[in-house]
Amino acid sequence: PARVSALVLSACPFVDAARRAKHESMRVIDDVETRSDGAHLSELWARRQPFYPAGNADLLRRFMIDALRAGEMAAEGHRVVNRYRMEDRLGQIQCPTLVIAPTDDPHAHPAAPKVAGAIGGSVLRELSGGMVPLPDQMPEVFAGVVRDFVAGHVAGS
């Protein structure tokens, strides 16, 4: 708490016992088995495509490059998040917190009110049309919301 004066959470899931139980045996989205013919790349593209804006293949292409760089670890972030005991931690956040919820992210958007509700005094901002790649999809809007929030709290300190 002494080192964090404000916090921004973007597209944050709400991980509690129910979510951990649900996801414990589920395959995470980026978990594809590498195949020598490269078919795993098409599978990964197809699994991710519904969560990216239509007509903007560049965002999905950039994700694919990152996934290739990460190799077998590409799916690990989802596994780590799904194991986290978030319900034990969110209430401990004491600083001003902005919770950003992209409205077209079917995983993060429904959880956003729970995340914001668990953090006393937090502010929930929904960004209409935002999807999984929100910061890259809508960089000016995203940066503006973050800048305004931080500026408001720096000025108030």
Coordinates of N, CA, C and O in Angstrom, one line a residue:
P1 N 0.8 -1.2 0.0 CA 0.0 0.0 0.0 C 0.8 1.3 0.0 O 0.4 2.3 -0.5
A2 N 2.0 1.2 0.6 CA 2.9 2.4 0.6 C 3.4 2.8 -0.7 O 3.9 3.9 -0.9
R3 N 3.5 1.8 -1.6 CA 4.1 2.1 -2.9 C 3.1 2.3 -4.1 O 3.4 2.7 -5.2
V4 N 1.8 2.1 -3.8 CA 0.8 2.2 -4.9 C -0.2 3.3 -4.4 O -0.9 3.2 -3.4
S5 N -0.3 4.4 -5.2 CA -1.2 5.4 -4.9 C -2.5 5.4 -5.7 O -3.5 6.0 -5.3
A6 N -2.5 4.7 -6.8 CA -3.7 4.5 -7.6 C -3.5 3.2 -8.4 O -2.4 2.8 -8.7
L7 N -4.6 2.6 -8.8 CA -4.6 1.3 -9.5 C -5.6 1.3 -10.6 O -6.7 1.8 -10.4
V8 N -5.2 0.7 -11.7 CA -6.1 0.5 -12.9 C -6.1 -1.0 -13.2 O -5.1 -1.6 -13.4
L9 N -7.3 -1.5 -13.2 CA -7.5 -2.9 -13.6 C -8.4 -2.9 -14.8 O -9.5 -2.4 -14.9
S10 N -7.8 -3.5 -15.9 CA -8.5 -3.6 -17.2 C -8.9 -5.0 -17.5 O -8.0 -5.9 -17.5
A11 N -10.2 -5.2 -17.8 CA -10.7 -6.5 -18.1 C -10.3 -7.6 -17.1 O -9.9 -8.7 -17.5
C12 N -10.5 -7.3 -15.9 CA -10.1 -8.2 -14.8 C -11.2 -9.2 -14.5 O -12.4 -8.8 -14.3
P13 N -10.9 -10.5 -14.5 CA -11.9 -11.4 -14.1 C -12.1 -11.4 -12.6 O -11.4 -10.7 -11.9
F14 N -13.2 -12.0 -12.1 CA -13.4 -12.2 -10.7 C -13.2 -13.6 -10.4 O -14.0 -14.5 -10.7
V15 N -12.1 -13.9 -9.7 CA -11.7 -15.3 -9.5 C -12.0 -15.6 -8.0 O -11.4 -15.1 -7.1
D16 N -13.0 -16.5 -7.8 CA -13.4 -16.9 -6.5 C -13.5 -18.4 -6.5 O -13.1 -19.1 -7.5
A17 N -13.9 -19.0 -5.5 CA -14.0 -20.5 -5.4 C -14.9 -21.1 -6.5 O -14.5 -22.1 -7.1
A18 N -16.0 -20.4 -6.8 CA -16.8 -21.0 -7.9 C -16.1 -21.0 -9.2 O -16.2 -21.9 -10.0
R19 N -15.4 -19.9 -9.5 CA -14.7 -19.8 -10.8 C -13.6 -20.8 -10.8 O -13.3 -21.5 -11.8
R20 N -12.8 -20.9 -9.7 CA -11.7 -21.9 -9.7 C -12.3 -23.3 -9.9 O -11.7 -24.1 -10.7
A21 N -13.4 -23.7 -9.3 CA -14.0 -25.0 -9.5 C -14.4 -25.2 -10.9 O -14.2 -26.3 -11.5
K22 N -15.0 -24.2 -11.5 CA -15.5 -24.3 -12.9 C -14.3 -24.5 -13.9 O -14.4 -25.3 -14.8
H23 N -13.3 -23.7 -13.7 CA -12.2 -23.7 -14.6 C -11.1 -24.8 -14.3 O -10.2 -25.0 -15.1
E24 N -11.2 -25.5 -13.2 CA -10.2 -26.4 -12.8 C -9.9 -27.5 -13.9 O -8.8 -27.8 -14.2
S25 N -11.0 -28.0 -14.5 CA -10.8 -29.0 -15.4 C -11.0 -28.6 -16.9 O -11.0 -29.4 -17.8
M26 N -11.2 -27.3 -17.1 CA -11.5 -26.7 -18.4 C -10.2 -26.5 -19.1 O -9.2 -26.1 -18.5
R27 N -10.2 -26.6 -20.4 CA -9.1 -26.3 -21.3 C -9.1 -24.8 -21.5 O -10.1 -24.2 -21.8
V28 N -7.9 -24.1 -21.2 CA -7.9 -22.7 -21.4 C -7.8 -22.4 -22.9 O -7.3 -23.2 -23.7
I29 N -8.2 -21.2 -23.3 CA -8.3 -20.8 -24.7 C -7.0 -21.0 -25.5 O -7.1 -21.4 -26.7
D30 N -5.9 -20.7 -24.9 CA -4.7 -20.7 -25.7 C -4.0 -22.1 -25.6 O -2.8 -22.2 -26.1
D31 N -4.6 -23.1 -25.0 CA -4.0 -24.4 -24.9 C -4.3 -25.2 -26.2 O -5.3 -25.8 -26.4
V32 N -3.3 -25.2 -27.0 CA -3.3 -26.0 -28.3 C -2.1 -26.8 -28.3 O -1.0 -26.4 -27.9
E33 N -2.3 -28.0 -28.8 CA -1.1 -29.0 -28.9 C -0.4 -28.7 -30.2 O -0.9 -28.7 -31.3
T34 N 0.9 -28.5 -30.1 CA 1.8 -28.2 -31.2 C 1.8 -29.4 -32.1 O 2.0 -30.5 -31.7
R35 N 1.5 -29.1 -33.4 CA 1.5 -30.2 -34.4 C 2.6 -29.9 -35.5 O 2.7 -28.7 -35.9
S36 N 3.2 -30.8 -36.0 CA 4.3 -30.6 -37.0 C 3.8 -30.0 -38.3 O 4.6 -29.3 -39.0
D37 N 2.6 -30.1 -38.6 CA 2.1 -29.5 -39.8 C 1.6 -28.0 -39.6 O 1.1 -27.4 -40.6
G38 N 1.7 -27.5 -38.4 CA 1.3 -26.2 -38.1 C -0.2 -26.0 -37.9 O -0.6 -24.8 -37.7
A39 N -1.0 -27.0 -37.9 CA -2.4 -26.9 -37.8 C -2.8 -26.3 -36.4 O -3.9 -25.7 -36.3
H40 N -1.9 -26.4 -35.4 CA -2.2 -25.7 -34.1 C -2.3 -24.2 -34.3 O -3.0 -23.6 -33.5
L41 N -1.6 -23.6 -35.2 CA -1.7 -22.2 -35.4 C -3.1 -21.8 -35.9 O -3.7 -20.8 -35.5
S42 N -3.6 -22.6 -36.8 CA -5.0 -22.3 -37.3 C -6.0 -22.5 -36.2 O -7.0 -21.8 -36.1
E43 N -5.8 -23.5 -35.4 CA -6.7 -23.8 -34.2 C -6.6 -22.6 -33.3 O -7.7 -22.2 -32.8
L44 N -5.5 -22.2 -32.9 CA -5.3 -21.0 -32.0 C -6.0 -19.8 -32.6 O -6.7 -19.1 -31.9
W45 N -5.8 -19.5 -33.8 CA -6.4 -18.4 -34.5 C -7.9 -18.5 -34.4 O -8.6 -17.5 -34.0
A46 N -8.5 -19.7 -34.7 CA -9.9 -19.9 -34.7 C -10.5 -19.8 -33.3 O -11.6 -19.2 -33.1
R47 N -9.8 -20.2 -32.3 CA -10.2 -20.1 -30.9 C -10.3 -18.7 -30.4 O -11.2 -18.3 -29.7
R48 N -9.3 -17.9 -30.9 CA -9.2 -16.5 -30.4 C -10.1 -15.5 -31.2 O -10.5 -14.5 -30.7
Q49 N -10.3 -15.8 -32.5 CA -11.0 -14.9 -33.4 C -12.3 -14.3 -32.9 O -12.5 -13.1 -33.1
P50 N -13.2 -15.1 -32.3 CA -14.4 -14.5 -31.8 C -14.3 -13.3 -30.8 O -15.2 -12.5 -30.6
F51 N -13.1 -13.2 -30.2 CA -12.9 -12.2 -29.2 C -12.2 -11.0 -29.7 O -11.8 -10.1 -28.9
Y52 N -12.0 -10.9 -31.0 CA -11.2 -9.8 -31.6 C -12.2 -9.2 -32.6 O -13.0 -9.8 -33.2
P53 N -12.0 -7.9 -32.8 CA -12.9 -7.1 -33.7 C -12.8 -7.7 -35.2 O -11.7 -7.9 -35.7
A54 N -14.0 -7.8 -35.8 CA -14.0 -8.3 -37.2 C -13.4 -7.2 -38.1 O -13.5 -6.0 -37.8
G55 N -12.7 -7.7 -39.1 CA -12.1 -6.7 -40.0 C -10.8 -6.1 -39.6 O -10.3 -5.3 -40.2
N56 N -10.3 -6.6 -38.4 CA -9.0 -6.1 -37.9 C -8.1 -7.3 -37.6 O -7.8 -7.5 -36.5
A57 N -7.6 -7.9 -38.6 CA -6.8 -9.1 -38.5 C -5.5 -8.8 -37.8 O -4.8 -9.6 -37.3
D58 N -5.1 -7.5 -37.9 CA -3.8 -7.1 -37.4 C -3.7 -7.3 -35.9 O -2.7 -7.8 -35.4
L59 N -4.8 -7.1 -35.1 CA -4.7 -7.3 -33.7 C -4.6 -8.8 -33.4 O -3.8 -9.1 -32.5
L60 N -5.2 -9.6 -34.1 CA -5.1 -11.1 -33.9 C -3.7 -11.6 -34.3 O -3.1 -12.4 -33.7
R61 N -3.2 -11.0 -35.4 CA -1.9 -11.4 -35.9 C -0.9 -11.0 -34.8 O 0.0 -11.8 -34.5
R62 N -1.0 -9.9 -34.2 CA -0.1 -9.5 -33.1 C -0.1 -10.4 -31.9 O 0.9 -10.8 -31.3
F63 N -1.3 -10.8 -31.6 CA -1.5 -11.8 -30.5 C -0.8 -13.1 -30.9 O -0.1 -13.7 -30.1
M64 N -1.0 -13.6 -32.1 CA -0.3 -14.8 -32.6 C 1.2 -14.8 -32.5 O 1.8 -15.7 -32.0
I65 N 1.7 -13.6 -32.8 CA 3.2 -13.4 -32.7 C 3.6 -13.6 -31.2 O 4.6 -14.3 -30.9
D66 N 2.9 -13.0 -30.4 CA 3.2 -13.1 -28.9 C 3.1 -14.5 -28.4 O 3.9 -15.0 -27.7
A67 N 2.0 -15.2 -28.9 CA 1.8 -16.6 -28.5 C 3.0 -17.5 -29.0 O 3.4 -18.4 -28.3
L68 N 3.4 -17.2 -30.2 CA 4.5 -18.0 -30.7 C 5.8 -17.8 -29.9 O 6.6 -18.7 -29.7
R69 N 6.0 -16.5 -29.6 CA 7.2 -16.2 -28.7 C 7.1 -16.9 -27.4 O 8.1 -17.3 -26.9
A70 N 5.9 -17.0 -26.8 CA 5.8 -17.6 -25.5 C 5.9 -19.1 -25.6 O 6.1 -19.7 -24.5
G71 N 5.6 -19.7 -26.7 CA 5.7 -21.1 -26.9 C 4.7 -21.8 -26.0 O 3.6 -21.5 -25.9
E72 N 5.2 -22.9 -25.3 CA 4.3 -23.7 -24.4 C 3.8 -22.9 -23.3 O 2.8 -23.3 -22.6
M73 N 4.4 -21.7 -22.9 CA 3.9 -20.9 -21.8 C 2.7 -20.0 -22.2 O 2.2 -19.3 -21.4
A74 N 2.3 -20.0 -23.5 CA 1.3 -19.1 -23.9 C 0.0 -19.2 -23.2 O -0.7 -18.3 -22.9
A75 N -0.3 -20.4 -22.7 CA -1.6 -20.7 -22.0 C -1.4 -20.5 -20.5 O -2.4 -20.5 -19.8
E76 N -0.2 -20.5 -20.0 CA 0.0 -20.5 -18.6 C -0.6 -19.3 -17.8 O -1.1 -19.5 -16.7
G77 N -0.6 -18.1 -18.4 CA -1.2 -17.0 -17.8 C -2.7 -17.2 -17.4 O -3.1 -16.9 -16.3
H78 N -3.4 -17.9 -18.3 CA -4.8 -18.2 -17.9 C -4.9 -19.2 -16.8 O -5.8 -19.0 -15.9
R79 N -4.0 -20.1 -16.8 CA -4.1 -21.1 -15.7 C -3.7 -20.5 -14.3 O -4.4 -20.8 -13.3
V80 N -2.7 -19.6 -14.3 CA -2.3 -18.9 -13.1 C -3.5 -18.0 -12.6 O -3.8 -18.1 -11.4
V81 N -4.1 -17.3 -13.5 CA -5.3 -16.4 -13.1 C -6.4 -17.3 -12.5 O -7.0 -17.0 -11.5
N82 N -6.7 -18.4 -13.1 CA -7.7 -19.3 -12.7 C -7.5 -20.0 -11.4 O -8.4 -20.5 -10.7
R83 N -6.2 -20.0 -10.9 CA -5.9 -20.5 -9.6 C -5.8 -19.5 -8.5 O -5.8 -19.8 -7.3
Y84 N -5.8 -18.2 -8.8 CA -5.6 -17.1 -7.9 C -6.7 -17.0 -6.9 O -7.9 -17.1 -7.3
R85 N -6.4 -16.8 -5.7 CA -7.5 -16.6 -4.6 C -7.8 -15.1 -4.5 O -7.4 -14.4 -3.5
M86 N -8.4 -14.6 -5.5 CA -8.7 -13.1 -5.6 C -9.6 -12.6 -4.5 O -9.4 -11.5 -4.0
E87 N -10.6 -13.4 -4.1 CA -11.5 -13.0 -3.1 C -10.8 -12.7 -1.8 O -11.4 -11.9 -1.0
D88 N -9.6 -13.2 -1.6 CA -8.9 -12.9 -0.3 C -8.1 -11.6 -0.4 O -7.6 -11.1 0.6
R89 N -8.0 -11.1 -1.6 CA -7.1 -9.9 -1.8 C -7.8 -8.6 -2.2 O -7.3 -7.6 -1.8
L90 N -8.8 -8.7 -3.0 CA -9.4 -7.5 -3.5 C -9.8 -6.5 -2.4 O -9.6 -5.3 -2.5
G91 N -10.4 -7.0 -1.3 CA -10.8 -6.2 -0.2 C -9.7 -5.5 0.5 O -9.9 -4.5 1.2
Q92 N -8.4 -5.9 0.3 CA -7.3 -5.3 0.9 C -6.8 -4.1 0.1 O -5.9 -3.3 0.6
I93 N -7.3 -3.8 -1.1 CA -6.9 -2.7 -1.9 C -7.4 -1.4 -1.2 O -8.6 -1.3 -1.0
Q94 N -6.5 -0.5 -0.9 CA -6.8 0.7 -0.2 C -6.8 2.0 -1.0 O -7.3 3.0 -0.7
C95 N -6.2 1.9 -2.2 CA -6.0 3.1 -3.0 C -7.1 3.3 -4.0 O -7.9 2.3 -4.3
P96 N -7.3 4.5 -4.6 CA -8.3 4.7 -5.6 C -8.0 3.7 -6.7 O -6.9 3.5 -7.2
T97 N -9.1 3.1 -7.2 CA -9.0 2.0 -8.2 C -10.0 2.3 -9.3 O -11.2 2.5 -9.0
L98 N -9.5 2.2 -10.5 CA -10.4 2.2 -11.7 C -10.5 0.8 -12.3 O -9.5 0.2 -12.5
V99 N -11.7 0.4 -12.4 CA -12.0 -0.9 -13.1 C -12.5 -0.7 -14.4 O -13.6 -0.1 -14.6
I100 N -11.8 -1.1 -15.5 CA -12.2 -0.9 -16.8 C -12.9 -2.1 -17.4 O -12.3 -3.2 -17.3
A101 N -14.1 -2.0 -17.9 CA -14.8 -3.2 -18.4 C -15.2 -3.0 -19.9 O -16.0 -2.2 -20.2
P102 N -14.5 -3.7 -20.8 CA -14.8 -3.6 -22.2 C -16.2 -4.4 -22.4 O -16.3 -5.5 -22.0
T103 N -17.2 -3.7 -22.9 CA -18.5 -4.2 -23.0 C -18.6 -5.5 -23.9 O -19.5 -6.3 -23.7
D104 N -17.8 -5.7 -24.9 CA -17.9 -6.8 -25.7 C -16.9 -7.9 -25.4 O -16.6 -8.8 -26.2
D105 N -16.4 -7.9 -24.2 CA -15.5 -9.0 -23.7 C -16.4 -9.9 -22.8 O -16.8 -9.5 -21.7
P106 N -16.8 -11.0 -23.3 CA -17.8 -11.8 -22.6 C -17.4 -12.5 -21.3 O -18.2 -13.0 -20.6
H107 N -16.1 -12.4 -21.1 CA -15.6 -12.9 -19.8 C -15.4 -11.8 -18.8 O -15.8 -12.0 -17.6
A108 N -14.8 -10.7 -19.2 CA -14.4 -9.7 -18.2 C -15.6 -8.8 -17.9 O -15.8 -8.4 -16.7
H109 N -16.4 -8.5 -18.9 CA -17.5 -7.5 -18.6 C -18.5 -8.0 -17.6 O -18.8 -7.2 -16.7
P110 N -19.0 -9.2 -17.6 CA -19.9 -9.6 -16.6 C -19.3 -9.6 -15.2 O -20.0 -9.5 -14.2
A111 N -18.0 -9.8 -15.1 CA -17.3 -9.9 -13.8 C -17.0 -8.5 -13.2 O -16.8 -8.4 -12.0
A112 N -17.0 -7.5 -14.0 CA -16.5 -6.2 -13.6 C -17.3 -5.6 -12.4 O -16.6 -5.1 -11.5
P113 N -18.6 -5.7 -12.3 CA -19.3 -5.2 -11.1 C -18.8 -5.9 -9.9 O -18.7 -5.3 -8.8
K114 N -18.6 -7.2 -9.9 CA -18.1 -7.9 -8.8 C -16.7 -7.4 -8.3 O -16.4 -7.3 -7.2
V115 N -15.8 -7.2 -9.3 CA -14.5 -6.8 -9.1 C -14.6 -5.4 -8.4 O -14.0 -5.1 -7.3
A116 N -15.3 -4.5 -9.0 CA -15.4 -3.1 -8.5 C -16.1 -3.1 -7.1 O -15.7 -2.4 -6.2
G117 N -17.1 -4.0 -7.0 CA -17.8 -4.0 -5.7 C -16.9 -4.6 -4.5 O -17.2 -4.3 -3.4
A118 N -15.9 -5.3 -4.9 CA -15.1 -5.9 -3.8 C -14.0 -4.9 -3.4 O -13.3 -5.2 -2.4
I119 N -13.8 -3.8 -4.1 CA -12.8 -2.8 -3.8 C -13.5 -1.5 -3.4 O -14.1 -0.9 -4.2
G120 N -13.4 -1.2 -2.1 CA -14.0 -0.1 -1.6 C -13.7 1.2 -2.3 O -12.5 1.5 -2.5
G121 N -14.7 2.0 -2.7 CA -14.4 3.3 -3.4 C -13.9 3.2 -4.8 O -13.5 4.2 -5.4
S122 N -14.0 2.0 -5.4 CA -13.5 1.9 -6.8 C -14.5 2.5 -7.8 O -15.6 2.8 -7.4
V123 N -14.0 2.8 -9.0 CA -14.8 3.4 -10.0 C -14.8 2.4 -11.2 O -13.8 1.9 -11.6
L124 N -16.0 2.1 -11.7 CA -16.2 1.2 -12.8 C -16.5 2.0 -14.0 O -17.4 2.8 -14.1
R125 N -15.7 1.8 -15.1 CA -15.9 2.4 -16.4 C -16.1 1.4 -17.4 O -15.2 0.6 -17.7
E126 N -17.2 1.4 -18.1 CA -17.5 0.5 -19.2 C -17.0 1.2 -20.5 O -17.4 2.4 -20.7
L127 N -16.3 0.5 -21.4 CA -15.9 1.0 -22.6 C -16.7 0.3 -23.7 O -16.4 -0.9 -24.0
S128 N -17.6 1.0 -24.3 CA -18.5 0.4 -25.3 C -17.8 -0.1 -26.5 O -17.0 0.6 -27.1
G129 N -18.0 -1.3 -26.9 CA -17.4 -1.9 -28.1 C -16.1 -2.5 -27.8 O -15.5 -3.1 -28.7
G130 N -15.5 -2.3 -26.6 CA -14.2 -2.9 -26.3 C -14.3 -4.4 -26.2 O -15.3 -5.0 -25.7
M131 N -13.2 -5.0 -26.7 CA -13.1 -6.5 -26.7 C -11.9 -6.9 -25.9 O -11.3 -6.1 -25.3
V132 N -11.5 -8.2 -26.1 CA -10.4 -8.7 -25.4 C -9.1 -7.9 -25.6 O -8.4 -7.5 -24.6
P133 N -8.8 -7.4 -26.8 CA -7.6 -6.7 -27.0 C -7.8 -5.2 -26.8 O -7.2 -4.3 -27.5
L134 N -8.6 -4.8 -25.8 CA -9.0 -3.4 -25.6 C -7.9 -2.3 -25.7 O -8.0 -1.4 -26.5
P135 N -6.8 -2.4 -25.0 CA -5.8 -1.4 -25.1 C -5.2 -1.2 -26.5 O -4.9 -0.1 -26.9
D136 N -5.1 -2.3 -27.2 CA -4.6 -2.2 -28.6 C -5.7 -1.9 -29.6 O -5.5 -1.3 -30.6
Q137 N -6.9 -2.3 -29.3 CA -8.1 -2.1 -30.1 C -8.5 -0.6 -30.1 O -8.9 0.0 -31.2
M138 N -8.5 0.0 -29.0 CA -9.0 1.4 -28.8 C -8.0 2.1 -28.0 O -8.3 2.6 -26.9
P139 N -6.7 2.3 -28.5 CA -5.7 2.9 -27.6 C -5.9 4.3 -27.2 O -5.6 4.6 -26.0
E140 N -6.5 5.1 -28.0 CA -6.8 6.5 -27.6 C -7.8 6.6 -26.5 O -7.7 7.3 -25.5
V141 N -8.9 5.8 -26.6 CA -10.0 5.8 -25.6 C -9.4 5.2 -24.3 O -9.6 5.8 -23.3
F142 N -8.7 4.1 -24.4 CA -8.2 3.4 -23.3 C -7.2 4.4 -22.5 O -7.3 4.6 -21.3
A143 N -6.3 5.0 -23.3 CA -5.3 5.8 -22.6 C -6.0 7.1 -22.0 O -5.6 7.5 -21.0
G144 N -7.0 7.6 -22.7 CA -7.7 8.7 -22.2 C -8.4 8.5 -20.8 O -8.3 9.3 -19.9
V145 N -9.0 7.3 -20.7 CA -9.7 6.9 -19.5 C -8.7 6.8 -18.4 O -8.9 7.3 -17.2
V146 N -7.6 6.1 -18.7 CA -6.5 5.9 -17.7 C -5.9 7.3 -17.3 O -5.7 7.6 -16.1
R147 N -5.6 8.1 -18.3 CA -4.9 9.4 -18.0 C -5.8 10.2 -17.1 O -5.4 10.8 -16.2
D148 N -7.1 10.3 -17.5 CA -8.1 11.1 -16.7 C -8.2 10.6 -15.2 O -8.2 11.4 -14.3
F149 N -8.2 9.3 -15.1 CA -8.3 8.8 -13.7 C -7.0 9.1 -12.9 O -7.1 9.6 -11.8
V150 N -5.9 8.8 -13.5 CA -4.6 9.1 -12.8 C -4.4 10.6 -12.5 O -4.1 11.0 -11.4
A151 N -4.8 11.4 -13.5 CA -4.6 12.9 -13.3 C -5.5 13.4 -12.2 O -5.1 14.2 -11.4
G152 N -6.7 12.8 -12.1 CA -7.6 13.2 -11.0 C -7.1 12.8 -9.7 O -7.4 13.5 -8.7
H153 N -6.4 11.7 -9.6 CA -5.8 11.3 -8.3 C -4.5 11.9 -8.0 O -4.1 12.0 -6.8
V154 N -3.7 12.2 -9.0 CA -2.4 12.9 -8.7 C -2.7 14.3 -8.3 O -2.1 14.8 -7.3
A155 N -3.7 15.0 -8.9 CA -4.1 16.3 -8.5 C -4.7 16.4 -7.1 O -4.5 17.3 -6.4
G156 N -5.4 15.3 -6.7 CA -6.0 15.2 -5.4 C -5.0 14.8 -4.3 O -5.4 14.9 -3.1
S157 N -3.8 14.4 -4.6 CA -2.8 14.0 -3.6 C -2.2 15.1 -2.9 O -1.9 16.1 -3.5

